[in-house]
Each structure stands twice: as C-alpha cells, then as structure tokens.
mmCIF file of C-alpha atoms and ligand atoms in Angstrom:
data_model
loop_
_atom_site.group_PDB
_atom_site.id
_atom_site.type_symbol
_atom_site.label_atom_id
_atom_site.label_comp_id
_atom_site.label_asym_id
_atom_site.label_seq_id
_atom_site.Cartn_x
_atom_site.Cartn_y
_atom_site.Cartn_z
ATOM 1 C CA UNK A 3 5.334 19.763 14.054
ATOM 2 C CA UNK A 4 8.211 21.420 15.612
ATOM 3 C CA UNK A 5 10.248 24.134 13.449
ATOM 4 C CA UNK A 6 13.043 21.849 13.746
ATOM 5 C CA UNK A 7 11.906 17.940 11.760
ATOM 6 C CA UNK A 8 13.673 17.434 8.744
ATOM 7 C CA UNK A 9 11.759 18.742 5.735
ATOM 8 C CA UNK A 10 12.444 14.779 4.615
ATOM 9 C CA UNK A 11 9.778 13.786 6.848
ATOM 10 C CA UNK A 12 6.945 16.753 5.726
ATOM 11 C CA UNK A 13 5.030 14.176 4.137
ATOM 12 C CA UNK A 14 5.661 11.187 6.671
ATOM 13 C CA UNK A 15 2.669 9.079 7.333
ATOM 14 C CA UNK A 16 3.096 7.488 10.296
ATOM 15 C CA UNK A 17 1.703 3.708 10.563
ATOM 16 C CA UNK A 18 -1.565 3.764 12.791
ATOM 17 C CA UNK A 19 -1.415 0.430 15.850
ATOM 18 C CA UNK A 20 -4.729 -0.912 16.839
ATOM 19 C CA UNK A 21 -6.650 1.118 19.212
ATOM 20 C CA UNK A 22 -5.801 0.824 22.748
ATOM 21 C CA UNK A 23 -9.089 2.992 24.475
ATOM 22 C CA UNK A 24 -9.030 2.964 28.003
ATOM 23 C CA UNK A 25 -12.476 4.553 28.432
ATOM 24 C CA UNK A 26 -13.879 0.871 29.444
ATOM 25 C CA UNK A 27 -12.791 -2.931 29.489
ATOM 26 C CA UNK A 28 -12.960 -4.050 25.935
ATOM 27 C CA UNK A 29 -13.122 -7.434 24.163
ATOM 28 C CA UNK A 30 -9.585 -6.579 21.561
ATOM 29 C CA UNK A 31 -10.047 -8.714 18.618
ATOM 30 C CA UNK A 32 -8.109 -5.674 16.872
ATOM 31 C CA UNK A 33 -4.315 -6.519 17.088
ATOM 32 C CA UNK A 34 -4.072 -10.186 16.372
ATOM 33 C CA UNK A 35 -3.032 -10.330 20.151
ATOM 34 C CA UNK A 36 -3.093 -14.431 21.919
ATOM 35 C CA UNK A 37 -6.412 -14.572 23.756
ATOM 36 C CA UNK A 38 -3.940 -16.936 26.157
ATOM 37 C CA UNK A 39 -1.338 -15.541 28.994
ATOM 38 C CA UNK A 40 2.144 -16.564 28.235
ATOM 39 C CA UNK A 41 3.565 -20.108 29.278
ATOM 40 C CA UNK A 42 3.544 -20.697 33.080
ATOM 41 C CA UNK A 43 7.376 -21.121 32.447
ATOM 42 C CA UNK A 44 7.974 -17.756 31.226
ATOM 43 C CA UNK A 45 6.305 -16.494 34.635
ATOM 44 C CA UNK A 46 8.697 -18.947 36.794
ATOM 45 C CA UNK A 47 12.133 -18.111 33.887
ATOM 46 C CA UNK A 48 11.516 -14.382 35.395
ATOM 47 C CA UNK A 49 12.634 -14.370 38.532
ATOM 48 C CA UNK A 50 14.024 -11.955 41.522
ATOM 49 C CA UNK A 51 17.271 -12.493 40.279
ATOM 50 C CA UNK A 52 16.497 -12.140 36.561
ATOM 51 C CA UNK A 53 15.211 -8.649 38.092
ATOM 52 C CA UNK A 54 18.435 -8.158 39.862
ATOM 53 C CA UNK A 55 20.506 -8.420 36.872
ATOM 54 C CA UNK A 56 18.731 -5.864 35.244
ATOM 55 C CA UNK A 57 21.006 -3.685 36.462
ATOM 56 C CA UNK A 58 23.409 -4.555 33.516
ATOM 57 C CA UNK A 59 22.945 -4.423 29.841
ATOM 58 C CA UNK A 60 21.418 -7.071 27.921
ATOM 59 C CA UNK A 61 23.525 -9.339 25.683
ATOM 60 C CA UNK A 62 23.401 -7.114 22.639
ATOM 61 C CA UNK A 63 23.997 -10.090 20.453
ATOM 62 C CA UNK A 64 21.330 -12.196 22.279
ATOM 63 C CA UNK A 65 22.968 -15.424 22.514
ATOM 64 C CA UNK A 66 21.279 -17.180 24.956
ATOM 65 C CA UNK A 67 17.686 -16.922 22.518
ATOM 66 C CA UNK A 68 19.791 -17.553 19.326
ATOM 67 C CA UNK A 69 20.949 -21.077 21.158
ATOM 68 C CA UNK A 70 17.109 -21.727 21.882
ATOM 69 C CA UNK A 71 15.734 -21.370 18.500
ATOM 70 C CA UNK A 72 18.912 -22.744 16.753
ATOM 71 C CA UNK A 73 17.879 -26.254 18.773
ATOM 72 C CA UNK A 74 14.175 -25.443 18.129
ATOM 73 C CA UNK A 75 14.369 -25.021 14.748
ATOM 74 C CA UNK A 76 17.426 -27.094 13.544
ATOM 75 C CA UNK A 77 19.189 -23.646 12.263
ATOM 76 C CA UNK A 78 22.648 -22.656 12.074
ATOM 77 C CA UNK A 79 23.287 -19.796 15.359
ATOM 78 C CA UNK A 80 24.384 -17.812 12.436
ATOM 79 C CA UNK A 81 21.547 -18.039 10.726
ATOM 80 C CA UNK A 82 19.470 -16.492 12.845
ATOM 81 C CA UNK A 83 18.419 -12.350 13.602
ATOM 82 C CA UNK A 84 16.801 -11.527 16.392
ATOM 83 C CA UNK A 85 15.027 -8.129 16.879
ATOM 84 C CA UNK A 86 12.460 -6.373 18.685
ATOM 85 C CA UNK A 87 9.781 -7.197 17.433
ATOM 86 C CA UNK A 88 9.414 -8.001 14.007
ATOM 87 C CA UNK A 89 8.780 -4.411 12.985
ATOM 88 C CA UNK A 90 12.082 -3.702 14.054
ATOM 89 C CA UNK A 91 13.786 -6.353 11.969
ATOM 90 C CA UNK A 92 11.260 -5.130 9.240
ATOM 91 C CA UNK A 93 12.489 -1.754 9.385
ATOM 92 C CA UNK A 94 15.918 -2.652 9.136
ATOM 93 C CA UNK A 95 15.562 -5.016 6.201
ATOM 94 C CA UNK A 96 14.115 -2.205 4.297
ATOM 95 C CA UNK A 97 17.243 0.240 5.495
ATOM 96 C CA UNK A 98 19.969 -2.203 4.799
ATOM 97 C CA UNK A 99 18.801 -3.409 1.528
ATOM 98 C CA UNK A 100 16.720 -0.748 0.040
ATOM 99 C CA UNK A 101 18.371 2.163 -1.650
ATOM 100 C CA UNK A 102 17.348 4.864 -4.686
ATOM 101 C CA UNK A 103 17.886 1.812 -7.148
ATOM 102 C CA UNK A 104 16.353 -0.715 -5.594
ATOM 103 C CA UNK A 105 12.992 -0.047 -3.670
ATOM 104 C CA UNK A 106 10.260 -2.941 -2.422
ATOM 105 C CA UNK A 107 7.580 -4.871 -4.059
ATOM 106 C CA UNK A 108 4.490 -5.668 -2.095
ATOM 107 C CA UNK A 109 1.011 -6.932 -2.634
ATOM 108 C CA UNK A 110 -1.069 -3.797 -2.905
ATOM 109 C CA UNK A 111 -3.618 -5.305 0.342
ATOM 110 C CA UNK A 112 -0.867 -7.061 2.883
ATOM 111 C CA UNK A 113 0.824 -5.219 6.142
ATOM 112 C CA UNK A 114 0.098 -1.433 6.040
ATOM 113 C CA UNK A 115 3.444 -1.220 7.597
ATOM 114 C CA UNK A 116 5.528 -1.577 4.721
ATOM 115 C CA UNK A 117 4.561 1.248 2.545
ATOM 116 C CA UNK A 118 5.370 3.118 5.903
ATOM 117 C CA UNK A 119 8.898 1.955 6.154
ATOM 118 C CA UNK A 120 9.344 2.995 2.091
ATOM 119 C CA UNK A 121 8.095 6.419 2.976
ATOM 120 C CA UNK A 122 10.552 6.715 5.765
ATOM 121 C CA UNK A 123 13.275 5.841 3.900
ATOM 122 C CA UNK A 124 12.436 7.524 0.215
ATOM 123 C CA UNK A 125 12.248 3.972 -1.003
ATOM 124 C CA UNK A 126 10.316 3.251 -3.711
ATOM 125 C CA UNK A 127 7.161 1.060 -3.469
ATOM 126 C CA UNK A 128 6.421 -1.208 -5.903
ATOM 127 C CA UNK A 129 2.282 -2.248 -4.990
ATOM 128 C CA UNK A 130 1.448 -5.100 -6.992
ATOM 129 C CA UNK A 131 -2.341 -5.861 -7.515
ATOM 130 C CA UNK A 132 -4.147 -9.226 -5.697
ATOM 131 C CA UNK A 133 -5.975 -11.323 -7.559
ATOM 132 C CA UNK A 134 -10.173 -10.572 -7.725
ATOM 133 C CA UNK A 135 -10.386 -12.844 -4.715
ATOM 134 C CA UNK A 136 -7.417 -11.178 -3.179
ATOM 135 C CA UNK A 137 -4.857 -13.803 -3.347
ATOM 136 C CA UNK A 138 -1.652 -13.282 -4.396
ATOM 137 C CA UNK A 139 -0.530 -14.255 -8.239
ATOM 138 C CA UNK A 140 2.749 -15.238 -7.977
ATOM 139 C CA UNK A 141 3.562 -14.929 -11.480
ATOM 140 C CA UNK A 142 3.264 -11.327 -10.869
ATOM 141 C CA UNK A 143 6.306 -11.035 -8.887
ATOM 142 C CA UNK A 144 8.470 -12.766 -11.550
ATOM 143 C CA UNK A 145 11.754 -10.850 -12.656
ATOM 144 C CA UNK A 146 10.882 -7.980 -10.216
ATOM 145 C CA UNK A 147 12.905 -5.289 -10.373
ATOM 146 C CA UNK A 148 13.085 -4.167 -7.112
ATOM 147 C CA UNK A 149 13.274 -6.164 -3.783
ATOM 148 C CA UNK A 150 9.796 -8.262 -2.279
ATOM 149 C CA UNK A 151 7.951 -8.453 0.603
ATOM 150 C CA UNK A 152 5.357 -11.405 1.137
ATOM 151 C CA UNK A 153 3.216 -11.282 4.296
ATOM 152 C CA UNK A 154 2.318 -15.306 4.507
ATOM 153 C CA UNK A 155 -0.491 -15.858 5.773
ATOM 154 C CA UNK A 156 -0.460 -12.163 4.550
ATOM 155 C CA UNK A 157 -2.337 -9.829 6.612
ATOM 156 C CA UNK A 158 -4.764 -8.639 6.917
ATOM 157 C CA UNK A 159 -6.361 -11.609 4.364
ATOM 158 C CA UNK A 160 -5.606 -14.532 6.169
ATOM 159 C CA UNK A 161 -4.780 -15.707 2.638
ATOM 160 C CA UNK A 162 -1.678 -18.480 2.516
ATOM 161 C CA UNK A 163 1.068 -19.365 -0.439
ATOM 162 C CA UNK A 164 2.062 -23.027 -0.668
ATOM 163 C CA UNK A 165 6.263 -23.185 0.003
ATOM 164 C CA UNK A 166 5.989 -24.233 -4.172
ATOM 165 C CA UNK A 167 4.703 -21.065 -5.399
ATOM 166 C CA UNK A 168 6.913 -19.246 -2.740
ATOM 167 C CA UNK A 169 10.001 -21.306 -3.917
ATOM 168 C CA UNK A 170 9.097 -19.788 -7.355
ATOM 169 C CA UNK A 171 9.197 -16.691 -6.495
ATOM 170 C CA UNK A 172 12.595 -16.632 -5.428
ATOM 171 C CA UNK A 173 13.789 -19.002 -7.924
ATOM 172 C CA UNK A 174 12.716 -15.941 -10.366
ATOM 173 C CA UNK A 175 14.135 -13.303 -8.836
ATOM 174 C CA UNK A 176 17.909 -14.999 -8.313
ATOM 175 C CA UNK A 177 19.109 -11.137 -8.019
ATOM 176 C CA UNK A 178 16.699 -9.943 -5.675
ATOM 177 C CA UNK A 179 16.116 -10.239 -2.601
ATOM 178 C CA UNK A 180 12.904 -12.237 -1.160
ATOM 179 C CA UNK A 181 11.640 -11.354 2.802
ATOM 180 C CA UNK A 182 8.657 -13.761 3.984
ATOM 181 C CA UNK A 183 7.120 -12.233 6.957
ATOM 182 C CA UNK A 184 6.216 -15.261 8.498
ATOM 183 C CA UNK A 185 4.163 -13.355 11.255
ATOM 184 C CA UNK A 186 1.233 -15.405 11.207
ATOM 185 C CA UNK A 187 2.656 -18.652 10.109
ATOM 186 C CA UNK A 188 2.156 -21.108 12.883
ATOM 187 C CA UNK A 189 -2.084 -21.007 12.559
ATOM 188 C CA UNK A 190 -1.661 -23.498 9.797
ATOM 189 C CA UNK A 191 -0.070 -21.823 6.607
ATOM 190 C CA UNK A 192 3.737 -23.606 5.816
ATOM 191 C CA UNK A 193 6.593 -22.282 6.808
ATOM 192 C CA UNK A 194 9.294 -21.957 3.883
ATOM 193 C CA UNK A 195 11.680 -22.263 6.444
ATOM 194 C CA UNK A 196 13.500 -25.328 4.473
ATOM 195 C CA UNK A 197 14.572 -23.331 1.617
ATOM 196 C CA UNK A 198 16.769 -20.535 3.095
ATOM 197 C CA UNK A 199 19.485 -23.627 3.375
ATOM 198 C CA UNK A 200 18.866 -23.907 -0.879
ATOM 199 C CA UNK A 201 18.759 -19.693 -1.063
ATOM 200 C CA UNK A 202 20.943 -17.533 -0.224
ATOM 201 C CA UNK A 203 18.672 -14.162 -1.716
ATOM 202 C CA UNK A 204 15.625 -15.603 1.043
ATOM 203 C CA UNK A 205 15.325 -14.110 4.715
ATOM 204 C CA UNK A 206 12.225 -15.268 7.240
ATOM 205 C CA UNK A 207 10.947 -13.158 9.434
ATOM 206 C CA UNK A 208 8.924 -14.577 12.564
ATOM 207 C CA UNK A 209 7.179 -13.010 16.004
ATOM 208 C CA UNK A 210 6.870 -14.498 19.300
ATOM 209 C CA UNK A 211 4.046 -11.629 19.499
ATOM 210 C CA UNK A 212 1.083 -14.099 18.113
ATOM 211 C CA UNK A 213 1.523 -17.550 18.575
ATOM 212 C CA UNK A 214 3.388 -17.680 21.582
ATOM 213 C CA UNK A 215 1.871 -14.536 23.293
ATOM 214 C CA UNK A 216 4.652 -12.478 23.881
ATOM 215 C CA UNK A 217 3.197 -9.240 22.370
ATOM 216 C CA UNK A 218 4.882 -7.042 24.733
ATOM 217 C CA UNK A 219 7.663 -8.779 25.379
ATOM 218 C CA UNK A 220 8.930 -7.443 21.767
ATOM 219 C CA UNK A 221 10.946 -10.246 20.067
ATOM 220 C CA UNK A 222 11.611 -10.972 16.430
ATOM 221 C CA UNK A 223 13.517 -13.221 14.872
ATOM 222 C CA UNK A 224 14.545 -13.659 11.085
ATOM 223 C CA UNK A 225 15.975 -16.536 9.536
ATOM 224 C CA UNK A 226 18.193 -16.313 6.565
ATOM 225 C CA UNK A 227 22.006 -17.150 4.503
ATOM 226 C CA UNK A 228 24.931 -15.511 6.884
ATOM 227 C CA UNK A 229 25.807 -13.498 4.807
ATOM 228 C CA UNK A 230 22.497 -11.456 4.966
ATOM 229 C CA UNK A 231 22.230 -11.831 8.677
ATOM 230 C CA UNK A 232 25.923 -10.536 9.048
ATOM 231 C CA UNK A 233 24.493 -7.579 6.905
ATOM 232 C CA UNK A 234 21.113 -7.157 9.261
ATOM 233 C CA UNK A 235 23.819 -7.695 12.811
ATOM 234 C CA UNK A 236 26.198 -4.546 10.933
ATOM 235 C CA UNK A 237 22.822 -1.873 10.215
ATOM 236 C CA UNK A 238 21.761 -2.917 14.044
ATOM 237 C CA UNK A 239 24.978 -2.287 15.431
ATOM 238 C CA UNK A 240 25.214 1.215 13.260
ATOM 239 C CA UNK A 241 21.687 1.950 15.184
ATOM 240 C CA UNK A 242 21.371 0.800 18.746
ATOM 241 C CA UNK A 243 23.250 -2.442 20.389
ATOM 242 C CA UNK A 244 20.868 -3.591 22.886
ATOM 243 C CA UNK A 245 17.948 -3.979 21.280
ATOM 244 C CA UNK A 246 16.010 -6.508 22.959
ATOM 245 C CA UNK A 247 15.694 -5.901 27.410
ATOM 246 C CA UNK A 248 17.102 -8.718 29.364
ATOM 247 C CA UNK A 249 13.462 -10.093 30.822
ATOM 248 C CA UNK A 250 11.916 -10.280 27.249
ATOM 249 C CA UNK A 251 14.837 -12.263 25.736
ATOM 250 C CA UNK A 252 14.300 -14.653 29.747
ATOM 251 C CA UNK A 253 10.552 -14.688 28.081
ATOM 252 C CA UNK A 254 11.148 -15.929 24.879
ATOM 253 C CA UNK A 255 13.888 -18.453 25.569
ATOM 254 C CA UNK A 256 10.834 -19.681 28.220
ATOM 255 C CA UNK A 257 8.313 -19.877 26.184
ATOM 256 C CA UNK A 258 10.246 -21.573 23.611
ATOM 257 C CA UNK A 259 10.431 -24.313 25.961
ATOM 258 C CA UNK A 260 7.101 -25.407 27.064
ATOM 259 C CA UNK A 261 6.100 -26.854 23.470
ATOM 260 C CA UNK A 262 3.144 -28.117 24.845
ATOM 261 C CA UNK A 263 1.658 -25.119 26.055
ATOM 262 C CA UNK A 264 2.255 -23.752 22.441
ATOM 263 C CA UNK A 265 0.614 -26.466 20.865
ATOM 264 C CA UNK A 266 -2.346 -26.469 22.827
ATOM 265 C CA UNK A 267 -3.217 -22.865 22.598
ATOM 266 C CA UNK A 268 -2.632 -22.227 18.880
ATOM 267 C CA UNK A 269 -5.019 -25.868 18.233
ATOM 268 C CA UNK A 270 -7.862 -23.874 20.217
ATOM 269 C CA UNK A 271 -6.947 -20.576 18.317
ATOM 270 C CA UNK A 272 -7.528 -22.510 15.161
ATOM 271 C CA UNK A 273 -10.541 -24.307 16.152
ATOM 272 C CA UNK A 274 -12.431 -21.205 17.686
ATOM 273 C CA UNK A 275 -11.176 -19.689 14.170
ATOM 274 C CA UNK A 276 -13.327 -22.558 12.547
ATOM 275 C CA UNK A 277 -16.266 -22.226 14.449
ATOM 276 C CA UNK A 278 -15.924 -18.450 14.091
ATOM 277 C CA UNK A 279 -15.876 -18.701 10.330
ATOM 278 C CA UNK A 280 -19.069 -21.084 10.022
ATOM 279 C CA UNK A 281 -21.115 -19.049 12.358
ATOM 280 C CA UNK A 282 -20.165 -15.673 10.673
ATOM 281 C CA UNK A 283 -20.703 -17.654 7.164
ATOM 282 C CA UNK A 284 -24.308 -18.450 8.550
ATOM 283 C CA UNK A 285 -24.993 -14.837 8.659
ATOM 284 C CA UNK A 286 -24.241 -14.100 5.366
ATOM 285 C CA UNK A 287 -20.988 -12.483 5.783
ATOM 286 C CA UNK A 288 -18.228 -12.713 2.888
ATOM 287 C CA UNK A 289 -15.409 -14.435 4.079
ATOM 288 C CA UNK A 290 -11.995 -15.345 2.970
ATOM 289 C CA UNK A 291 -10.133 -18.285 4.031
ATOM 290 C CA UNK A 292 -8.171 -17.476 6.900
ATOM 291 C CA UNK A 293 -4.890 -19.722 7.722
ATOM 292 C CA UNK A 294 -3.954 -17.118 10.375
ATOM 293 C CA UNK A 295 -5.439 -16.015 14.138
ATOM 294 C CA UNK A 296 -7.910 -13.822 12.659
ATOM 295 C CA UNK A 297 -10.852 -13.688 9.988
ATOM 296 C CA UNK A 298 -11.286 -10.682 7.321
ATOM 297 C CA UNK A 299 -14.733 -10.382 6.661
ATOM 298 C CA UNK A 300 -17.115 -8.019 4.772
ATOM 299 C CA UNK A 301 -21.007 -7.680 6.491
ATOM 300 C CA UNK A 302 -24.095 -8.132 4.698
ATOM 301 C CA UNK A 303 -24.980 -5.847 2.441
ATOM 302 C CA UNK A 304 -27.520 -4.387 4.086
ATOM 303 C CA UNK A 305 -24.968 -2.491 7.008
ATOM 304 C CA UNK A 306 -21.769 -0.844 5.877
ATOM 305 C CA UNK A 307 -18.050 -2.194 7.247
ATOM 306 C CA UNK A 308 -17.625 1.186 9.197
ATOM 307 C CA UNK A 309 -21.780 1.208 10.897
ATOM 308 C CA UNK A 310 -20.655 -2.226 11.851
ATOM 309 C CA UNK A 311 -17.624 -1.434 13.360
ATOM 310 C CA UNK A 312 -18.595 1.120 15.437
ATOM 311 C CA UNK A 313 -21.796 -0.884 17.104
ATOM 312 C CA UNK A 314 -19.527 -3.359 17.608
ATOM 313 C CA UNK A 315 -17.174 -0.864 19.483
ATOM 314 C CA UNK A 316 -20.595 0.753 21.272
ATOM 315 C CA UNK A 317 -21.157 -2.638 22.864
ATOM 316 C CA UNK A 318 -17.612 -3.114 23.858
ATOM 317 C CA UNK A 319 -16.058 -5.075 21.143
ATOM 318 C CA UNK A 320 -12.815 -4.069 19.123
ATOM 319 C CA UNK A 321 -12.097 -5.220 15.592
ATOM 320 C CA UNK A 322 -9.653 -3.719 13.071
ATOM 321 C CA UNK A 323 -11.525 -1.509 10.490
ATOM 322 C CA UNK A 324 -8.799 0.346 8.168
ATOM 323 C CA UNK A 325 -10.736 3.758 7.234
ATOM 324 C CA UNK A 326 -9.715 5.305 4.232
ATOM 325 C CA UNK A 327 -8.139 2.375 2.812
ATOM 326 C CA UNK A 328 -8.528 0.105 -0.766
ATOM 327 C CA UNK A 329 -10.182 -2.478 2.028
ATOM 328 C CA UNK A 330 -13.049 -0.294 3.866
ATOM 329 C CA UNK A 331 -15.487 -2.248 3.477
ATOM 330 C CA UNK A 332 -14.195 -5.261 5.028
ATOM 331 C CA UNK A 333 -13.185 -5.280 8.986
ATOM 332 C CA UNK A 334 -10.312 -8.117 10.338
ATOM 333 C CA UNK A 335 -11.670 -9.714 13.132
ATOM 334 C CA UNK A 336 -8.755 -11.561 15.824
ATOM 335 C CA UNK A 337 -9.771 -14.861 17.176
ATOM 336 C CA UNK A 338 -10.048 -14.549 20.825
ATOM 337 C CA UNK A 339 -10.797 -16.970 22.958
ATOM 338 C CA UNK A 340 -13.813 -18.980 23.295
ATOM 339 C CA UNK A 341 -15.907 -17.274 25.490
ATOM 340 C CA UNK A 342 -14.655 -13.943 23.934
ATOM 341 C CA UNK A 343 -15.882 -15.310 20.706
ATOM 342 C CA UNK A 344 -19.755 -16.164 21.720
ATOM 343 C CA UNK A 345 -20.064 -12.405 23.030
ATOM 344 C CA UNK A 346 -18.696 -11.522 19.705
ATOM 345 C CA UNK A 347 -21.061 -13.537 17.861
ATOM 346 C CA UNK A 348 -24.031 -12.421 19.892
ATOM 347 C CA UNK A 349 -23.717 -8.574 19.315
ATOM 348 C CA UNK A 350 -23.028 -9.876 15.735
ATOM 349 C CA UNK A 351 -26.360 -11.096 15.267
ATOM 350 C CA UNK A 352 -27.942 -8.548 17.284
ATOM 351 C CA UNK A 353 -26.302 -5.708 15.131
ATOM 352 C CA UNK A 354 -27.359 -7.670 12.486
ATOM 353 C CA UNK A 355 -31.026 -8.574 13.293
ATOM 354 C CA UNK A 356 -31.179 -4.526 14.115
ATOM 355 C CA UNK A 357 -30.148 -3.378 10.513
ATOM 356 C CA UNK A 358 -32.027 -5.919 8.289
ATOM 357 C CA UNK A 359 -35.009 -4.670 10.099
ATOM 358 C CA UNK A 360 -33.681 -0.635 9.807
ATOM 359 C CA UNK A 361 -33.577 -1.874 6.442
ATOM 360 C CA UNK A 362 -36.942 -3.406 5.996
ATOM 361 C CA UNK A 363 -38.386 -0.536 7.074
ATOM 362 C CA UNK A 364 -36.738 2.014 4.973
ATOM 363 C CA UNK A 365 -37.693 -0.388 2.067
ATOM 364 C CA UNK A 366 -41.804 -0.372 3.159
ATOM 365 C CA UNK A 367 -41.528 3.884 3.709
ATOM 366 C CA UNK A 368 -39.799 4.050 0.104
ATOM 367 C CA UNK A 369 -42.347 2.156 -1.531
HETATM 368 N N1 PMP B 3 4.049 -8.581 10.659
HETATM 369 C C1 PMP B 3 2.931 -8.794 10.435
HETATM 370 C C2 PMP B 3 2.266 -9.099 9.188
HETATM 371 C C3 PMP B 3 1.753 -7.894 10.849
HETATM 372 O O1 PMP B 3 0.864 -8.180 11.296
HETATM 373 C C4 PMP B 3 2.898 -7.912 12.282
HETATM 374 C C5 PMP B 3 1.437 -7.169 13.570
HETATM 375 N N2 PMP B 3 1.321 -5.826 13.437
HETATM 376 C C6 PMP B 3 4.002 -7.901 12.655
HETATM 377 C C7 PMP B 3 4.764 -7.897 11.020
HETATM 378 C C8 PMP B 3 4.790 -7.045 13.827
HETATM 379 O O2 PMP B 3 4.945 -7.871 14.788
HETATM 380 P P1 PMP B 3 5.489 -7.707 15.921
HETATM 381 O O3 PMP B 3 6.619 -5.778 15.604
HETATM 382 O O4 PMP B 3 4.294 -7.594 17.124
HETATM 383 O O5 PMP B 3 6.678 -9.104 15.885
#
C-alpha cells in the first residue's frame, strides 16, 4: 500500500477472481465460462471496417445493442441498461441506490462480490442465512429494512427460486429495491423479466459472459422500470461514459442474433451437467440441485475439499475452491465440454480411489 491511498480503504478486501495460472495448460472449470466459442456470427461481425472504426469512440448509449435486446426480449429501450459486464452494473447499483441509511441484504452464501461492494462504499451488508439445504427462504426477505439482491440461480450453489417466490419478495418490499442477478438464468431457471412491467422496484441484471460465450467481451445488461434505468445512466455518466468497446458491442449484437447456436450450446451444457451430476453422485459426492452451468459439490468424507482441489490442480484441472470461507468444505465445478468433463470424472475417480486406499491403510494402522 502506498502512503497516498485514502484511509477509507484501509480495511478494503478486494474480490478474488478465479485463478488463471500460466505455468501449463489447464482444463478450466473454475470461472463458469462457456466451453464453446462465441457464435460464428461474432467473428464475421468483427470486420476490417469495425476495426478501422476503433479510432472513434463507441456510442456512449449503446443504442444498437439496446435495440437488439429490445427486439429480442420484447422490452422497451427505456427499460434497458448496458454495462461493462454485469459486475460493473452491480457496482453501479450498489453505488446509486444504497447509502448510509439503506444498505443491501443478501444471502450469507451467495456471489462473494456483494459484500465487497458494501465494503467499498461503506454500505451496511445484511447477510441472511440460507436454510440448512442451502436454499433461500423468501419469507426471510419480507419487509426488509435494506435493499435486496438475490442471485437466481444462486451462486455458488446453483439453486434457483421460482418466480412466485421472487414476486412475493418484491411485493413485500414495495419501498425497497429488489435486484435479481440472473447471470445463470439461461441454464434452466425461469427469468422474472415479466415482472418488470408490474413492479417499479425490480432490477434484473444479466450477462453475455456465460450463456453467450462472451466473458472476454465484458457485456452486461439490466432490465427495469424507466426511472431506475435513468438513475443508473445518471451515475454511469458521472463516472465513465464509454464503458463498452465498439468491438464488444458488435460481438454482443451478433451473439444475440444467433439463437440456434445459443440454444444448441445451452442444451449441451445442461445435458453435460446432468450427466456429471449422476457420475459424481455415484462417487458419493454430496451435491446441490443446480440450474446453472456449474455444480456445487462436497467430496466424500475421506477427502477434504481443499485436498481434492489441490490434487485436481496437480493433474491439470482447475475448479473453484473458496478458501477461508463458510463454504470451505465444498468446491464449485463449472460444466466444461463433454470431453473435458470425461477427463474430470476420470481424474476424480483416481483421486477418490487413492484417498480411499490411504484412508483404509491409516485405519488398519490405527487398529
Ligand atoms: N453475477 C454472478 C452471480 C456471477 O457469478 C458473476 C460472474 N462472476 C457475475 C455476476 C459477473 O459476470 P460478468 O461481470 O462477467 O457479467
């Protein structure tokens, strides 16, 4: 730390993104990226002309992408906000709608960026415990004294709430903002998009990073009441007007046009998730029912999550392990390609067998 950093950041603990080691080639199942390349239409759209136009600033209002999203989802342009990945939109939401009086409430097991934003802006973080099966109880969020954010499906559990439950939370918090983070909604959960017409206190945050294979392009979007979108624009334009690169906007529009490709990739990921779930179950992992592109898993008793994570890493496979957290006996496994998941299961079997043998040996020695 330099001697110039503001003292208000003394206790700031930044979010830790998934590791990206460069010592060798890994099978990357640790950051919920898509195993598929972006649609071939994306490559076509990034033409020489688009590259030449990089001398110009992008449209600060991202009108072209708003038009495409408007057509695609049947939502008016005035109800759409575009950001540099959904992380940026979340950061703007915490900044725009929370203050010393109104903090943010969220599950105690959820996306670990939420408490970081609270810490950054000095906002109260109200952490609401999940049930013993890791599900969220909607009633725990009724009549909340803070704004609310719910990842649906939740991360890293993969468990989704149904729309009626989300609606009950919105209805019972008329004077609070309810943010639904739908980063993973395309993998099987129901979106609460139809509710934005009914409620002026709902914001839905989405991303092109997962189901549209564009994590590297950094494009997120939000749907909500026109006045909420205006507020977000006001804060955005007080911070950085050109948040999305020209090429990223072009890529997002092209990806949105290729519905067949989107449906095909998503279908394969869902099928692979179900297959992986069954395989891990057979190996005695404890698993949560996931509607996302990852599985949250607890290895069998004779091997710790940290040891399993380390052994996989030695074998060239990265999964996400949340060290020093309330979920340090679990790992989160992103669904990769079918071939990657075959290798993952094969290596997992080896690790489990070795740990089991080790366990038996120690048991015999201790007798
Ligand atoms: N929300 C959740 C729940 C996430 O897991 C992620 C990915 N880390 C994001 C938002 C942010 O995604 P992006 O910024 O790539 O759109």
